[in-house]
Coordinates of N, CA and C in Angstrom, one line a residue:
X1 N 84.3 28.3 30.8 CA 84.6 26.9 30.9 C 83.3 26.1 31.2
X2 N 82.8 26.6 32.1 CA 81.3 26.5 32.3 C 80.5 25.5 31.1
X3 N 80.3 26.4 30.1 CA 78.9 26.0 29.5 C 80.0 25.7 28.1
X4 N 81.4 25.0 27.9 CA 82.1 25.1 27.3 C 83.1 23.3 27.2
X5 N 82.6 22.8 28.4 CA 83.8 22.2 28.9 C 83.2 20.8 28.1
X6 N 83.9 20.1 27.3 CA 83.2 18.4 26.7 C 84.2 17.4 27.5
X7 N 85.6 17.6 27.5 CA 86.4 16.8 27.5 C 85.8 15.8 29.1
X8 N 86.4 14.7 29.2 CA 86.0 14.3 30.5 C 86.4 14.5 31.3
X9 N 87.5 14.8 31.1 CA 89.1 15.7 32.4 C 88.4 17.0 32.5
X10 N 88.3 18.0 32.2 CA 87.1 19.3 32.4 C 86.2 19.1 33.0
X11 N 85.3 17.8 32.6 CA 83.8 18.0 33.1 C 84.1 17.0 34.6
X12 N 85.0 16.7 35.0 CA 85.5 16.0 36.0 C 85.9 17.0 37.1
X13 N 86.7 17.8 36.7 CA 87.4 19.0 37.2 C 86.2 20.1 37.5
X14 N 85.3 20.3 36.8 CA 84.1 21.3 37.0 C 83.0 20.2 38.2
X15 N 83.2 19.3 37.8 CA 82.5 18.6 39.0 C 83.0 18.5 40.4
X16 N 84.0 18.1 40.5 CA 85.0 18.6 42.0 C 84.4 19.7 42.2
X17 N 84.7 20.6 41.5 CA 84.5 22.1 42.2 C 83.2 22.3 42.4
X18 N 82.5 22.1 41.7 CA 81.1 22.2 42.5 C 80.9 21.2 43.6
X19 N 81.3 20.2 43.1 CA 80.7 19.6 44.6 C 81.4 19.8 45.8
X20 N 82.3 20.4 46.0 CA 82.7 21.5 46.7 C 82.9 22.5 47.4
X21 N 82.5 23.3 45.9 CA 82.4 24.5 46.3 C 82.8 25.5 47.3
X22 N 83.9 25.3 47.1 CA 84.6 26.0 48.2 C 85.6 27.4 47.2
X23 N 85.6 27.3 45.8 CA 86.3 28.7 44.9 C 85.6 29.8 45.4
X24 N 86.7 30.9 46.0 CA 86.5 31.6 46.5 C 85.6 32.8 45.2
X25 N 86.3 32.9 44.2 CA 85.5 33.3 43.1 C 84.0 32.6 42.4
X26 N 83.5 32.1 42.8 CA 82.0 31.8 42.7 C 81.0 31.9 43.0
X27 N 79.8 32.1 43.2 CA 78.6 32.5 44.0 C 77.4 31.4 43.7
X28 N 76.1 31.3 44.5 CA 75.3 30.2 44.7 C 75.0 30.4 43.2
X29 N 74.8 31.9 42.4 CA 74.1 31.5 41.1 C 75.5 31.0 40.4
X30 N 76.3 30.9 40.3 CA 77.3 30.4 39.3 C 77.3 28.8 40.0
X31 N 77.0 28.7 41.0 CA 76.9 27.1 41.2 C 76.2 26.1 40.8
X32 N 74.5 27.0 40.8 CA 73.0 26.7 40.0 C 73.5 26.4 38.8
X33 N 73.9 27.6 38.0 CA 74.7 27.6 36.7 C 75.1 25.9 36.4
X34 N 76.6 26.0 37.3 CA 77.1 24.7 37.2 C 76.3 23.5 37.1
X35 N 75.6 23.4 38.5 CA 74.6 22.1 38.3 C 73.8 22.2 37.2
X36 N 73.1 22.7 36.7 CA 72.3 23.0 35.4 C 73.7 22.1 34.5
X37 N 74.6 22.7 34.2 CA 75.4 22.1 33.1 C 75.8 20.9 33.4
X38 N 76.0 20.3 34.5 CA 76.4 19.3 34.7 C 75.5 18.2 34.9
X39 N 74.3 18.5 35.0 CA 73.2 17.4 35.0 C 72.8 16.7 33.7
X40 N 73.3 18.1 32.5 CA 73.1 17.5 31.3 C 74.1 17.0 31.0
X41 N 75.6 17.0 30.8 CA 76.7 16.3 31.0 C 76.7 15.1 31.8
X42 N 76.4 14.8 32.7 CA 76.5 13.7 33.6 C 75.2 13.5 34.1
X43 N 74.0 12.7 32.9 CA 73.0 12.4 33.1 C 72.6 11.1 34.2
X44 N 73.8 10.5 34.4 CA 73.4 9.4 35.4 C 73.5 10.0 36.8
X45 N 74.4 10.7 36.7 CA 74.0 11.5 38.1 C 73.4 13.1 38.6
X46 N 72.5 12.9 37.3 CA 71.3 14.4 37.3 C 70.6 14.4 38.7
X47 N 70.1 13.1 39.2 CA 69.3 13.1 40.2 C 69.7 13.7 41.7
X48 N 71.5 12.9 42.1 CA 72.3 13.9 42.7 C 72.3 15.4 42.9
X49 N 72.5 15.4 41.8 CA 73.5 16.7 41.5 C 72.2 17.8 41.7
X50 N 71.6 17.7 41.2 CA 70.0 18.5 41.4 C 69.3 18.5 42.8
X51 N 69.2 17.2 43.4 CA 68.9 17.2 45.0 C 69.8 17.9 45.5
X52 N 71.0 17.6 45.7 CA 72.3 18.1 46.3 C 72.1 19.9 46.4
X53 N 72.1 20.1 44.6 CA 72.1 22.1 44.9 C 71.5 22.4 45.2
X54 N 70.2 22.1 45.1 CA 68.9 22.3 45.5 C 68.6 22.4 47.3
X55 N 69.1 21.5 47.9 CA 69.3 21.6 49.3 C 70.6 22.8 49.7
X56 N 71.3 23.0 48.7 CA 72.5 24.4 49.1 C 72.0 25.2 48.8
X57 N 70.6 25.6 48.2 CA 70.1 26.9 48.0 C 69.5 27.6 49.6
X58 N 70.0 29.0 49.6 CA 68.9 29.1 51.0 C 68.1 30.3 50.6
X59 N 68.4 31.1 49.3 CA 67.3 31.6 49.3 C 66.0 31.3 48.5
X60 N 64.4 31.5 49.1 CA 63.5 30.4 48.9 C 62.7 31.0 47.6
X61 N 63.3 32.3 47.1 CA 63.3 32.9 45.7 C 63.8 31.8 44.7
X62 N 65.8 31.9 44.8 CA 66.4 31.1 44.0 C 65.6 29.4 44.2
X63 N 64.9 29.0 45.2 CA 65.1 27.7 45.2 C 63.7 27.7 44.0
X64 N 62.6 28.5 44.1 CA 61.5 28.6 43.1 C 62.2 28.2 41.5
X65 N 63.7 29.3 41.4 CA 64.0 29.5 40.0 C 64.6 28.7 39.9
X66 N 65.8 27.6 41.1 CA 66.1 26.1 40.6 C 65.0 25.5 40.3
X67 N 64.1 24.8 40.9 CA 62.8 24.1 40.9 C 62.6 24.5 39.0
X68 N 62.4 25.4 38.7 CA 61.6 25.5 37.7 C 63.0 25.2 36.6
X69 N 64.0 25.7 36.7 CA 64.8 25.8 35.7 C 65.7 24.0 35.4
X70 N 65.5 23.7 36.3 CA 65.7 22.4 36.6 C 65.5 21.0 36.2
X71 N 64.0 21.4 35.4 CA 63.2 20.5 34.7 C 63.4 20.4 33.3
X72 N 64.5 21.6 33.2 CA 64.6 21.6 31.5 C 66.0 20.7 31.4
X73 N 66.6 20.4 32.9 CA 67.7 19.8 32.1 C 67.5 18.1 32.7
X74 N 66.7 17.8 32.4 CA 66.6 16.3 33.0 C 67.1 15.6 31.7
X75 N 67.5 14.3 31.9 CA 67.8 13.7 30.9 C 66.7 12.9 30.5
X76 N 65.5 12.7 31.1 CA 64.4 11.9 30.5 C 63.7 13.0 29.6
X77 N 63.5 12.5 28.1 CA 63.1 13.1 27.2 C 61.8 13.3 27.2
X78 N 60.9 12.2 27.6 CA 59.9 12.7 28.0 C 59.4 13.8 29.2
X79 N 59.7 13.6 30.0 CA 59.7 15.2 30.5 C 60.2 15.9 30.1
X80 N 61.3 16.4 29.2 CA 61.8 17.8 28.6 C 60.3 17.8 27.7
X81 N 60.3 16.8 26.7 CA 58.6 17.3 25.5 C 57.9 18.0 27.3
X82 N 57.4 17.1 27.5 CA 56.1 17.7 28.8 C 56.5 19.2 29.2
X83 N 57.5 19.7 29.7 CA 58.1 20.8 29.9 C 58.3 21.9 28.8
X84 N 58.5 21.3 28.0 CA 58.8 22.7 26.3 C 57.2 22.8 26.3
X85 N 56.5 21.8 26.5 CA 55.2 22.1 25.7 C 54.2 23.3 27.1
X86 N 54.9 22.5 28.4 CA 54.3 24.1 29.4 C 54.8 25.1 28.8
X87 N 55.9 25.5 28.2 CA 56.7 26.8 28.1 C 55.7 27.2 27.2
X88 N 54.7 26.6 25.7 CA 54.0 27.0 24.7 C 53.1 27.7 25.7
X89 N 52.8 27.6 27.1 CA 51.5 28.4 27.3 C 51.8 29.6 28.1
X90 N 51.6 31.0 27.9 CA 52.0 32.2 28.3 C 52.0 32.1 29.9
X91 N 50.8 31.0 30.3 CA 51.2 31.5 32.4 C 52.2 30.9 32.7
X92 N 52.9 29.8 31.8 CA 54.3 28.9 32.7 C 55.4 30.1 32.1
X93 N 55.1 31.4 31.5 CA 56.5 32.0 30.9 C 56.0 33.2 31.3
X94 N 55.2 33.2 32.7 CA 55.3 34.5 33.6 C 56.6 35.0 33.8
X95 N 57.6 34.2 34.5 CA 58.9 34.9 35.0 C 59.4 34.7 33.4
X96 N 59.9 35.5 33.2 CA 60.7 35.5 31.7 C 62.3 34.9 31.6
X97 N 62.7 35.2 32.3 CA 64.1 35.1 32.6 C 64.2 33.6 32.7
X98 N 63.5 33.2 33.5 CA 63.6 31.7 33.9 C 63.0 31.3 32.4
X99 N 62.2 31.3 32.0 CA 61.7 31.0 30.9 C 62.6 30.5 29.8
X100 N 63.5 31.9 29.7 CA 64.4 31.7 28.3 C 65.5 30.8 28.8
X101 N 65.8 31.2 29.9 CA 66.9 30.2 30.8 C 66.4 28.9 30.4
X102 N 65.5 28.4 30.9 CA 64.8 26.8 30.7 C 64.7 26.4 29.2
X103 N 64.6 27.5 28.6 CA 64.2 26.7 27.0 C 65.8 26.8 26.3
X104 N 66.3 27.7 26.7 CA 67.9 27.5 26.6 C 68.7 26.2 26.9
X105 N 68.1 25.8 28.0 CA 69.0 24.5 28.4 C 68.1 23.5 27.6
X106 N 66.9 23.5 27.4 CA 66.4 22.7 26.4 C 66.9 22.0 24.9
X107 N 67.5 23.1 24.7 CA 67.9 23.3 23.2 C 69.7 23.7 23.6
X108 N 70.2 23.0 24.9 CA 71.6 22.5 24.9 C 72.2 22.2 23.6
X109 N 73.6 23.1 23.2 CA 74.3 22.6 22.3 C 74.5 20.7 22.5
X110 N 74.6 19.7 23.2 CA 74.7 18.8 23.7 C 73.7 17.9 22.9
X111 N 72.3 18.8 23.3 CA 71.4 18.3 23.1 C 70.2 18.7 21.6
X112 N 71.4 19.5 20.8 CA 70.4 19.8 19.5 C 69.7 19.3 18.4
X113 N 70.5 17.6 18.1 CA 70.0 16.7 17.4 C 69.0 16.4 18.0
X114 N 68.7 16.2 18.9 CA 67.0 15.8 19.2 C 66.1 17.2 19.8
X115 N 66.6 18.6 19.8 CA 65.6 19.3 20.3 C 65.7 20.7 19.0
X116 N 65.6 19.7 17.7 CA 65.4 20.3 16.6 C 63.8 20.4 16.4
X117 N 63.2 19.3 16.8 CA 61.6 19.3 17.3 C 60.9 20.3 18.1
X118 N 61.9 20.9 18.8 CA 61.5 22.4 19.6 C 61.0 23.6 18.3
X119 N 62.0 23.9 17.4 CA 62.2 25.0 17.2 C 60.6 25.3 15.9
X120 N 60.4 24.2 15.6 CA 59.0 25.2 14.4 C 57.6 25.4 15.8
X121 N 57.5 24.6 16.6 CA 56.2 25.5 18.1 C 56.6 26.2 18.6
X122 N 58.1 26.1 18.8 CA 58.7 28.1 19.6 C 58.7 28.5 18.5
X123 N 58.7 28.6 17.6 CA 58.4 30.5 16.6 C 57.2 30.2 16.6
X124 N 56.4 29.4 16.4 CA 54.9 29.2 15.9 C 54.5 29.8 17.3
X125 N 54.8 30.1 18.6 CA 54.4 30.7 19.9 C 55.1 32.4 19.5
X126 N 55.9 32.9 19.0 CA 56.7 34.1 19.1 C 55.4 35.0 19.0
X127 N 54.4 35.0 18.3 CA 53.8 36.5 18.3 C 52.9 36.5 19.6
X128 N 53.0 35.4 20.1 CA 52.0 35.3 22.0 C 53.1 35.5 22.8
X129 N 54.3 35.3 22.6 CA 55.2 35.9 23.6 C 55.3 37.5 23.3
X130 N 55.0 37.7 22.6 CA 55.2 38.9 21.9 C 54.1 39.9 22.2
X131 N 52.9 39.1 22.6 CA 51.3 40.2 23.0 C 51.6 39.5 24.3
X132 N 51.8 38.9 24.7 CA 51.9 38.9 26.5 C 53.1 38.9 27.1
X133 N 54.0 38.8 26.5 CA 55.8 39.6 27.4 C 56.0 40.7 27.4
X134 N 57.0 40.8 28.5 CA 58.0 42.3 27.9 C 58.4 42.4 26.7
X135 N 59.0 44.0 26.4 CA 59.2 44.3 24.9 C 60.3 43.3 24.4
X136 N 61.4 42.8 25.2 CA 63.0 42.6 24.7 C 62.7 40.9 24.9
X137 N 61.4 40.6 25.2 CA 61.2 38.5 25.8 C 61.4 38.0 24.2
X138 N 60.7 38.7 23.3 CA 60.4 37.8 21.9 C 62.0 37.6 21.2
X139 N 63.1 38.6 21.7 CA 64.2 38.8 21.3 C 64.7 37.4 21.9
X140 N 64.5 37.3 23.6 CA 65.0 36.5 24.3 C 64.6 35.2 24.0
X141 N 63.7 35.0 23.7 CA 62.9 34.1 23.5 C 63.8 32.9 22.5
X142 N 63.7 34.2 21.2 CA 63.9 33.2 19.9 C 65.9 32.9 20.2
X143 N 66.6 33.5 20.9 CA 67.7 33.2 20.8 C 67.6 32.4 21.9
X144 N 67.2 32.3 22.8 CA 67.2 31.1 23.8 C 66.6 29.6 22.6
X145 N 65.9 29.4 22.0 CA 65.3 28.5 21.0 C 66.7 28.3 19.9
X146 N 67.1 29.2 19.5 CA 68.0 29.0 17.8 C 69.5 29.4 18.1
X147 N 70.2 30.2 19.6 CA 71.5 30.6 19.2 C 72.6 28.4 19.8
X148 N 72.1 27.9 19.9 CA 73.1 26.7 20.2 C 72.8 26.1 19.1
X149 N 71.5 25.8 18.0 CA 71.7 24.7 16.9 C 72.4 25.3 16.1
X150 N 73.0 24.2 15.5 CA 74.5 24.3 14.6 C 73.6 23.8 13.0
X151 N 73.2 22.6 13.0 CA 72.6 21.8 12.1 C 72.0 21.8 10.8
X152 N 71.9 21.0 10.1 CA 71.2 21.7 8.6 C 69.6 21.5 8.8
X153 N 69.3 20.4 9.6 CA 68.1 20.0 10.0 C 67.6 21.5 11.0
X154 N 68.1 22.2 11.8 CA 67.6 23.1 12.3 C 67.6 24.3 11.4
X155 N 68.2 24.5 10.7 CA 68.4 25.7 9.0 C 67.1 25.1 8.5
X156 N 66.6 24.2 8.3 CA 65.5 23.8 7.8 C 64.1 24.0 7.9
X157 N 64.4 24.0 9.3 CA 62.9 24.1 10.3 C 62.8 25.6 10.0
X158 N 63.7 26.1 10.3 CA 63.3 28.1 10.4 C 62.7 28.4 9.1
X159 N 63.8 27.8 8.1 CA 63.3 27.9 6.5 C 61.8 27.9 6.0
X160 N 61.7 26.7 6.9 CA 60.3 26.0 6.5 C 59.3 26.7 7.6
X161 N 59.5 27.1 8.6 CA 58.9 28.2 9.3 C 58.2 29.6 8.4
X162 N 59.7 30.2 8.0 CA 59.1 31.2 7.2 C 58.7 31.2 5.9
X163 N 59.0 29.7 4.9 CA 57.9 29.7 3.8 C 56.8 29.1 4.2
X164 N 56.2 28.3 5.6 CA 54.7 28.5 6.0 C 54.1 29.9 6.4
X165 N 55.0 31.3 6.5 CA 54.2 32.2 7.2 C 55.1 33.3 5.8
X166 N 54.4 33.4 5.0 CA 54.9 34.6 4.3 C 55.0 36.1 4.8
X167 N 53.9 36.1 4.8 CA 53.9 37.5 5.6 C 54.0 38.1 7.3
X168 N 54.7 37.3 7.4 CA 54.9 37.2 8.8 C 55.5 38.7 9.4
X169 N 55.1 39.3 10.5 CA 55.6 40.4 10.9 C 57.4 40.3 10.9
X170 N 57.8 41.4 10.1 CA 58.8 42.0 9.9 C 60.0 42.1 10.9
X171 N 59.0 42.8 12.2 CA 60.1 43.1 13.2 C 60.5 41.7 14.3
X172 N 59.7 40.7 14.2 CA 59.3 39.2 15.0 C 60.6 38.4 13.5
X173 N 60.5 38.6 12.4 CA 61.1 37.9 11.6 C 62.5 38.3 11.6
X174 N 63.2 39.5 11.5 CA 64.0 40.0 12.1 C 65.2 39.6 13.4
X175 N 64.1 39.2 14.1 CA 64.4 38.7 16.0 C 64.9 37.1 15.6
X176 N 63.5 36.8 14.8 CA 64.5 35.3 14.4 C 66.0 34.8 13.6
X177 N 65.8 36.3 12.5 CA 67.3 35.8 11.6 C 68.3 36.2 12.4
X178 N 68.4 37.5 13.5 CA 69.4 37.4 14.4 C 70.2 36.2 15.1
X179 N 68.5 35.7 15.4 CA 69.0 34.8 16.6 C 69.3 33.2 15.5
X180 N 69.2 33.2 14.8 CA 69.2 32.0 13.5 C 71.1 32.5 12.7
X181 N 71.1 33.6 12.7 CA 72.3 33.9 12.3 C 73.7 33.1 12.1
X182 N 74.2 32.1 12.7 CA 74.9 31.1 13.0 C 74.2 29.9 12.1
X183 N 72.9 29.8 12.0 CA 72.7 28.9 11.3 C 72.8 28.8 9.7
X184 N 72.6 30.4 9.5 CA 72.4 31.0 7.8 C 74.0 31.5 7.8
X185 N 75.0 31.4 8.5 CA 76.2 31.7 8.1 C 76.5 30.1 7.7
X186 N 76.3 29.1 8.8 CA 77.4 27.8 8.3 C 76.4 27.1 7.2
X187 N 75.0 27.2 6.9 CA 74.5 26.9 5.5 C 74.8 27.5 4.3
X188 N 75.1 28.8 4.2 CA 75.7 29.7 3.6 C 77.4 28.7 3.2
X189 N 78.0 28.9 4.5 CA 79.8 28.1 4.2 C 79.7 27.0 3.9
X190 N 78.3 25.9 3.9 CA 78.2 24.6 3.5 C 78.2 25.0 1.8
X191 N 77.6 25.4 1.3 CA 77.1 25.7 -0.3 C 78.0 26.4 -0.7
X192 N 79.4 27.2 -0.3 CA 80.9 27.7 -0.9 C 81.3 26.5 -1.5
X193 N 81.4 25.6 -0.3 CA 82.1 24.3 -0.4 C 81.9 23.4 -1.9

């Protein structure tokens, strides 16, 4: 329901509870979670909602991975560009996790008509995540970037990604059609039509 909820009665009802927080079934990271989703949902009160969890964090680990993950869901667009473009450089995607996490909420279902501009500099970065991450980051990587866009405009970008790079490695091109897969299914069901 989480990363699911549009209606305003849901995102009203997920809001209580976090601000709250008193469900006995929930933990600080599913609350993080929440605030992440609700900041983009409820951009006038991002500022809130972000100070608020951020002061309920106590351990000074998670407060690092709020702090950093936090910046990807602002609703000022110019800091999201300033932010996607630290992600292009390998020392801001030391922690990896946080990394894909951050470029994930970047490229919010919510938010994919305008963070279709992300997706040709994240593949155009895949083979440096690739010589300076872990084995399974480039996987993570490109599905944090392409599994939320729906669009013909993002079917496009990839397209036009890989007729700029013909010979592009195999096993990195691969990682992309997986994670692009949803996009070459409903382009594919658009052209049945």
């Amino acid at each position: 329901l989480i990363s699911n909820a549009r209606s305003t009665e849901s995102i009203e009802k997920l809001y209580h509870l976090w601000e709250n927080q008193t469900h006995p079934l929930l933990n600080e990271r599913d609350y993080m979670n929440l605030a992440y989703e609700l900041a983009i949902r409820l951009p006038e009160k991002y500022q809130n909602i972000i100070q608020t969890q951020r002061n309920r964090i106590n351990n000074p680990d998670r407060v690092r991975q709020f702090d950093f993950i936090a910046q990807a869901v602002t609703p000022d667009t110019l800091q999201m560009d300033a932010f996607f473009q630290s992600l292009l450089k390998a020392e801001n995607r030391r922690i990896e996790p946080w990394a894909a996490s951050a470029l994930a909420y970047l490229n919010h279902p919510l938010r994919q008509s305008y963070a279709v501009k992300y997706i040709r500099p994240g593949l155009e970065v895949l083979e440096e995540v690739q010589r300076t991450g872990d084995i399974f980051f480039p996987k993570n990587w490109a599905s944090a970037l392409l599994r939320n866009h729906k669009s013909k405009e993002a079917y496009q970008e990839v397209q036009a990604f890989f007729e700029a790079h013909p010979g592009y490695s195999p096993l990195l091109k691969n990682k992309i059609l997986q994670a692009a897969w949803p996009l070459y299914r409903d382009a594919a069901n658009s052209l049945d039509m």
